[in-house]
Structures are given as structure tokens and as C-alpha cells.
Short mmCIF file of N, CA and C in Angstrom, two decimals:
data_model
loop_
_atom_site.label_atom_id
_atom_site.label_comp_id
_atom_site.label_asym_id
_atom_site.label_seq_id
_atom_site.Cartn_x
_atom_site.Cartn_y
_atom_site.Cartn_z
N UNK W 1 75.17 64.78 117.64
CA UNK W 1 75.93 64.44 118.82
C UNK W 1 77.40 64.39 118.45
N UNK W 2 77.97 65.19 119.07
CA UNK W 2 79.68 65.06 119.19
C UNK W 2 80.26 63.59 119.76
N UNK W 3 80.33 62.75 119.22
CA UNK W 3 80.76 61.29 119.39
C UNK W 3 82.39 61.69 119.99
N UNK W 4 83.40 61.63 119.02
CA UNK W 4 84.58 61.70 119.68
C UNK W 4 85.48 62.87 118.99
N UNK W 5 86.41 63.05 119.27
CA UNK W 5 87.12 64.35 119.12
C UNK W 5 89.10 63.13 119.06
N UNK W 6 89.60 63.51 117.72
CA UNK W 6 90.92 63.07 118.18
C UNK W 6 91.95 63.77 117.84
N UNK W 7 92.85 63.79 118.90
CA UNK W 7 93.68 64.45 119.04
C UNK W 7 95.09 65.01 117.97
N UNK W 8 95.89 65.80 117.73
CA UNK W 8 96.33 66.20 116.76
C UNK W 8 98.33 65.91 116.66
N UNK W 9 99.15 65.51 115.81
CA UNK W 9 100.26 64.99 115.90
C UNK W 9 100.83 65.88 117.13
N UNK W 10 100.43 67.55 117.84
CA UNK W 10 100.97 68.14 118.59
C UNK W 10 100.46 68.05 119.94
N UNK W 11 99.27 67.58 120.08
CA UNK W 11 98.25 67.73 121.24
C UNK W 11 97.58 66.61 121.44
N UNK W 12 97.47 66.03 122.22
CA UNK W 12 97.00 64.61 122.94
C UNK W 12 95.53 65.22 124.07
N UNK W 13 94.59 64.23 124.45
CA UNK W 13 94.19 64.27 125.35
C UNK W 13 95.42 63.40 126.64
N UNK W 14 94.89 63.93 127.53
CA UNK W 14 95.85 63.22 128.78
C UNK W 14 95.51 61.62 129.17
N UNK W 15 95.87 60.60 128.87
CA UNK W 15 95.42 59.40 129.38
C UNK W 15 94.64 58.46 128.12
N UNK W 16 94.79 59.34 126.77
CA UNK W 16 94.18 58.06 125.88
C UNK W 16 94.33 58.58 124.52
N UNK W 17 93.92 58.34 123.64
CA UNK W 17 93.71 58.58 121.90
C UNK W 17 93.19 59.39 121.23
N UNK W 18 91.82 59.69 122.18
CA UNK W 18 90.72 60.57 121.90
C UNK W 18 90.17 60.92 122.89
N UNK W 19 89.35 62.20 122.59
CA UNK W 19 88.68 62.69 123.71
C UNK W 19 86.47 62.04 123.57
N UNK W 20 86.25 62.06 124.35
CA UNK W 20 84.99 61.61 124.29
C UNK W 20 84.24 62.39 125.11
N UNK W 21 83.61 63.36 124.55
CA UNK W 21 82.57 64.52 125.10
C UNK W 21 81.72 64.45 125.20
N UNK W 22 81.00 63.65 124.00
CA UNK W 22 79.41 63.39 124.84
C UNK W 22 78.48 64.55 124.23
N UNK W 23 78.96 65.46 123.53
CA UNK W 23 78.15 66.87 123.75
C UNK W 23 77.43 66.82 122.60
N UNK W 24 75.98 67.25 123.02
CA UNK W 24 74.99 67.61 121.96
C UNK W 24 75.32 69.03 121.33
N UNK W 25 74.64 68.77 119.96
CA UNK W 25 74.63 70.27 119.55
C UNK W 25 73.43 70.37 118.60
N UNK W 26 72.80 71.67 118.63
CA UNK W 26 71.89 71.86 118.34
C UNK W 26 71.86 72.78 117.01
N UNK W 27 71.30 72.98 115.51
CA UNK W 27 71.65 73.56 114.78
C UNK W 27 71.92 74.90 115.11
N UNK W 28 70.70 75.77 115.17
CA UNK W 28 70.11 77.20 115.21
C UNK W 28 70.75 77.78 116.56
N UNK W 29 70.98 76.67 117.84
CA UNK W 29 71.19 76.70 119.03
C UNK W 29 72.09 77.76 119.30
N UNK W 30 72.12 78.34 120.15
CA UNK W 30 73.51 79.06 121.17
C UNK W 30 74.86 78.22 120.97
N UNK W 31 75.55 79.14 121.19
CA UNK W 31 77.36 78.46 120.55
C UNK W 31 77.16 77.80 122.09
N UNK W 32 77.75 76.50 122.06
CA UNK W 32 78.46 75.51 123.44
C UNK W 32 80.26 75.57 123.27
N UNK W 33 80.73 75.55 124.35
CA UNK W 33 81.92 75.35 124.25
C UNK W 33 82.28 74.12 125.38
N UNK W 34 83.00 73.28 124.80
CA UNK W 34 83.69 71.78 125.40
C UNK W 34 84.60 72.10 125.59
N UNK W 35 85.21 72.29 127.01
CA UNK W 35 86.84 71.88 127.58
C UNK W 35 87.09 70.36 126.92
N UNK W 36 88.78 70.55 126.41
CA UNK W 36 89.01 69.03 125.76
C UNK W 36 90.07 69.57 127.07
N UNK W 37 90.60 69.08 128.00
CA UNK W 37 92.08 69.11 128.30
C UNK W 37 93.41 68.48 127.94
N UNK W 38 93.92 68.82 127.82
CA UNK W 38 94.67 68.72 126.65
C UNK W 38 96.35 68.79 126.92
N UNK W 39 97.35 67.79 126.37
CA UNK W 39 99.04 67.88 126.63
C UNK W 39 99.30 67.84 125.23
N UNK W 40 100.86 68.28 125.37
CA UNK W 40 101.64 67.76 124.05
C UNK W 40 101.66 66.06 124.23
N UNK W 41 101.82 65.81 122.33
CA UNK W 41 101.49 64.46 122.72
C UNK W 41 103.16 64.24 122.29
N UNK W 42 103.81 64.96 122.42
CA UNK W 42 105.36 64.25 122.07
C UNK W 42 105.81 65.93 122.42
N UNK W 43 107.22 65.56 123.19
CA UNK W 43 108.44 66.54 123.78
C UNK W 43 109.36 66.22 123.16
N UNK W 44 109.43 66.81 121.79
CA UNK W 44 111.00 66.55 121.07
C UNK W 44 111.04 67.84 119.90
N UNK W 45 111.96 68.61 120.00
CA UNK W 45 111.78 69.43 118.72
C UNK W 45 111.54 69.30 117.58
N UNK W 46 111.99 68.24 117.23
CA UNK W 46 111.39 67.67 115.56
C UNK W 46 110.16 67.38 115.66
N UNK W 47 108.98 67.60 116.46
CA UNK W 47 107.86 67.00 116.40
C UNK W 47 107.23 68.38 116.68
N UNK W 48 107.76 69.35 116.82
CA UNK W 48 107.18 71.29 116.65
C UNK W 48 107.54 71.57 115.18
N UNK W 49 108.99 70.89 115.03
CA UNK W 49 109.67 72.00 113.41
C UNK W 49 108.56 71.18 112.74
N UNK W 50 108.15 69.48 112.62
CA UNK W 50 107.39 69.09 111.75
C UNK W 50 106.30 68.76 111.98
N UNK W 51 105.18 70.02 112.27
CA UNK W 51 104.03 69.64 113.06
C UNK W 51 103.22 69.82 112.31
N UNK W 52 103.04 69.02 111.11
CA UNK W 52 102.13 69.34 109.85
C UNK W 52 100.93 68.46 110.19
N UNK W 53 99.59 69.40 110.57
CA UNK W 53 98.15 69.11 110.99
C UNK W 53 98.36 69.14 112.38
N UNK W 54 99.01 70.14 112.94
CA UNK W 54 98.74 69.60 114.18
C UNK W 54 98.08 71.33 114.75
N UNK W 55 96.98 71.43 113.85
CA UNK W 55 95.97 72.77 114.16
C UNK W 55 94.69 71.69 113.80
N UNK W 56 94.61 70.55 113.49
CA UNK W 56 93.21 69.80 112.69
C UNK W 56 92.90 68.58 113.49
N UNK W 57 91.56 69.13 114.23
CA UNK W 57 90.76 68.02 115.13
C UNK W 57 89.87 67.19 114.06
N UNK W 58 89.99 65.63 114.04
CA UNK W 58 88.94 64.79 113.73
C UNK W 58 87.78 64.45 114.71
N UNK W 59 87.03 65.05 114.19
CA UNK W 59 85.48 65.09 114.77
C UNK W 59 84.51 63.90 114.18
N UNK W 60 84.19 63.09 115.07
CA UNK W 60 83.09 61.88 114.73
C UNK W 60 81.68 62.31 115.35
N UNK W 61 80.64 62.69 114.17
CA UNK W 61 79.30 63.27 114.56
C UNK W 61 78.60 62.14 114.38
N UNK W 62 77.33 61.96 115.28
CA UNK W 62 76.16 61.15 115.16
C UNK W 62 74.83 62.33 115.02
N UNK W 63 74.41 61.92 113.66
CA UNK W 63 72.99 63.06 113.96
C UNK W 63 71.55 61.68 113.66
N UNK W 64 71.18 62.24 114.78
CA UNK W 64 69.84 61.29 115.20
C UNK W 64 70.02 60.51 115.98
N UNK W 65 69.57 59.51 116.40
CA UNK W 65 69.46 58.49 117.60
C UNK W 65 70.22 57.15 117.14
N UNK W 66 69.72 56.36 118.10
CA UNK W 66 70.38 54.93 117.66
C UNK W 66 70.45 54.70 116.26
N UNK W 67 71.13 54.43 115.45
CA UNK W 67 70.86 53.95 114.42
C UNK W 67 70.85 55.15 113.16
N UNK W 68 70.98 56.27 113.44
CA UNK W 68 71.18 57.55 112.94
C UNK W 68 72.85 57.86 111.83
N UNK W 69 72.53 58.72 111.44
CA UNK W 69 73.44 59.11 110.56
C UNK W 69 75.24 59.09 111.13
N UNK W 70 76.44 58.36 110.51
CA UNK W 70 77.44 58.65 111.44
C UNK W 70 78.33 59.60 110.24
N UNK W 71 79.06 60.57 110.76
CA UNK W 71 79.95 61.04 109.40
C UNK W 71 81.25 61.80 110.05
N UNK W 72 82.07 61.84 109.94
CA UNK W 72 83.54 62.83 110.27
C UNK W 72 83.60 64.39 109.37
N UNK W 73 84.17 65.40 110.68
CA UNK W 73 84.38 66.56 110.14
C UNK W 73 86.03 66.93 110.71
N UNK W 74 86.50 68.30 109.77
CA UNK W 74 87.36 68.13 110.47
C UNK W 74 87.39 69.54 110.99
N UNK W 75 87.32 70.21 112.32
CA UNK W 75 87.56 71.21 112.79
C UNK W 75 89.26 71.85 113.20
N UNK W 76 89.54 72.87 112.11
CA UNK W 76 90.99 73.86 112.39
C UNK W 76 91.01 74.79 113.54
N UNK W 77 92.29 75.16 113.82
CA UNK W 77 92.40 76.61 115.25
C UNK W 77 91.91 77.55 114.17
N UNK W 78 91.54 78.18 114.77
CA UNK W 78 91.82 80.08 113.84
C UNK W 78 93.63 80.11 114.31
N UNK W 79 93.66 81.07 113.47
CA UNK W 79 95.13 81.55 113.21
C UNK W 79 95.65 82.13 114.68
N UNK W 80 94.88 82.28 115.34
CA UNK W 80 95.20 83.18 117.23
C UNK W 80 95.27 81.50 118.29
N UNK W 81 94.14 81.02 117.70
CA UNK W 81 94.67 79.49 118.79
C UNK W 81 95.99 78.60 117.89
N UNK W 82 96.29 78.74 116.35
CA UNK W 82 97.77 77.98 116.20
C UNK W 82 98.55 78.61 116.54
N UNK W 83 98.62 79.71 116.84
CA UNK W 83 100.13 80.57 117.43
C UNK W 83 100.48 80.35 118.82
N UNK W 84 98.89 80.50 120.06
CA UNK W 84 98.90 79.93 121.16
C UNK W 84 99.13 78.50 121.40
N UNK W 85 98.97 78.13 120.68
CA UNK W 85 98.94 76.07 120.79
C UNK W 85 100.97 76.11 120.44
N UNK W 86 101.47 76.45 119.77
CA UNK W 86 102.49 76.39 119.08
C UNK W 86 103.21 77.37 120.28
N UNK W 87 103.45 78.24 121.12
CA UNK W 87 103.30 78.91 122.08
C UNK W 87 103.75 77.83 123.55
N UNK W 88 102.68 77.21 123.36
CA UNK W 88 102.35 76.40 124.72
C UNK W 88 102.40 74.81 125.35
N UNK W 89 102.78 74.49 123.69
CA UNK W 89 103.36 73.06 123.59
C UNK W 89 104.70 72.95 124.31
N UNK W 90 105.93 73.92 123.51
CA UNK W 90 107.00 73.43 123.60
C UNK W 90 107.47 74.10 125.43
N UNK W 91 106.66 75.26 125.61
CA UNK W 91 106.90 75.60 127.40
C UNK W 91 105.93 74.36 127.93
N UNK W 92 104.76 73.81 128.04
CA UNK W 92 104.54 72.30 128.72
C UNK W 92 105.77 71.56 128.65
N UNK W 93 106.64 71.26 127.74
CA UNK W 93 107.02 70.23 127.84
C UNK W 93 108.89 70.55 128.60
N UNK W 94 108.63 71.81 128.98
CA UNK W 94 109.96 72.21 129.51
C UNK W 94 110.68 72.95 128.94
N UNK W 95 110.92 72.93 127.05
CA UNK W 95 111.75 73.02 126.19
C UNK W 95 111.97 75.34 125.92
N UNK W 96 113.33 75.10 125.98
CA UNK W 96 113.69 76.60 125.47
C UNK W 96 112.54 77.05 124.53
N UNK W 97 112.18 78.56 124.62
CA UNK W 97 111.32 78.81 123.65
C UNK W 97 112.48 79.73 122.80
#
């Protein structure tokens, strides 16, 4: 179970800390894909020039039920979503590209 998802020094969920999805996943299973929606979590240029980890989601997994295994992973963009993320931050927030 995908417990929580948190957000990265460039990208915020809208309205809190972390995102909370809820989403099962299954080993062998079909790929799932989770909408996180998603803002910059800061509008200032020094927070693009020094956006070191801000391609790296902390992922909190539960495998098994109540009382089941808890452990953190950390999921990166591929190299096509940090260029788009880096892209799309600084036009959200208004700023000259």
C-alpha cells in the first residue's frame, strides 16, 4: 500500500505536506498511475537555481495489513519529467522563463 507520497523542495501538494493516495499496488500487476496534483512549493528564483532533490519523491509503503511491514522508498523523474517539472515551476509561479 502506497501510504504517503512527500513532496519535493520544488513541488508541494496544494493545501498540505504530503500527498495521501491510498493506492494499492500489486507486484506482477498492470502499471497504476496516481494523479498527485501538484504546485511549486516556493516562487523565488533561488529556490529553481538551488533546487537540489527537487526530482526525489519520499514514498511511505505498507506491505500487508494492519500491523504489516512499514519501510520508505525513494522514487526520481526520468530525465523528460525533470526538464518538464523545471519547465513548469517557474511559468506557475508567473516568473520570466
Amino acid at each position: 500500500r502506497l501510504v504517503r507520497v512527500s513532496g519535493t523542495p520544488l513541488l508541494t501538494p496544494g493545501g498540505g505536506a504530503v500527498w495521501w493516495p491510498r493506492g494499492w499496488v500489486a507486484g506482477p500487476g498492470a502499471v497504476r498511475r496516481l494523479e498527485l496534483p501538484v504546485r511549486p512549493a516556493r516562487c523565488d528564483g533561488h529556490a529553481f537555481g538551488e533546487s537540489g532533490g527537487a526530482t526525489a519523491f519520499r514514498l511511505r509503503l505498507r506491505i500487508g495489513g494492519p500491523g504489516g511491514l512499514h519501510g520508505d522508498g525513494l522514487l526520481r523523474m526520468s530525465p523528460a519529467r525533470t526538464r518538464a517539472m523545471l519547465d513548469f515551476a517557474p511559468r506557475a509561479c508567473g516568473l520570466p522563463g
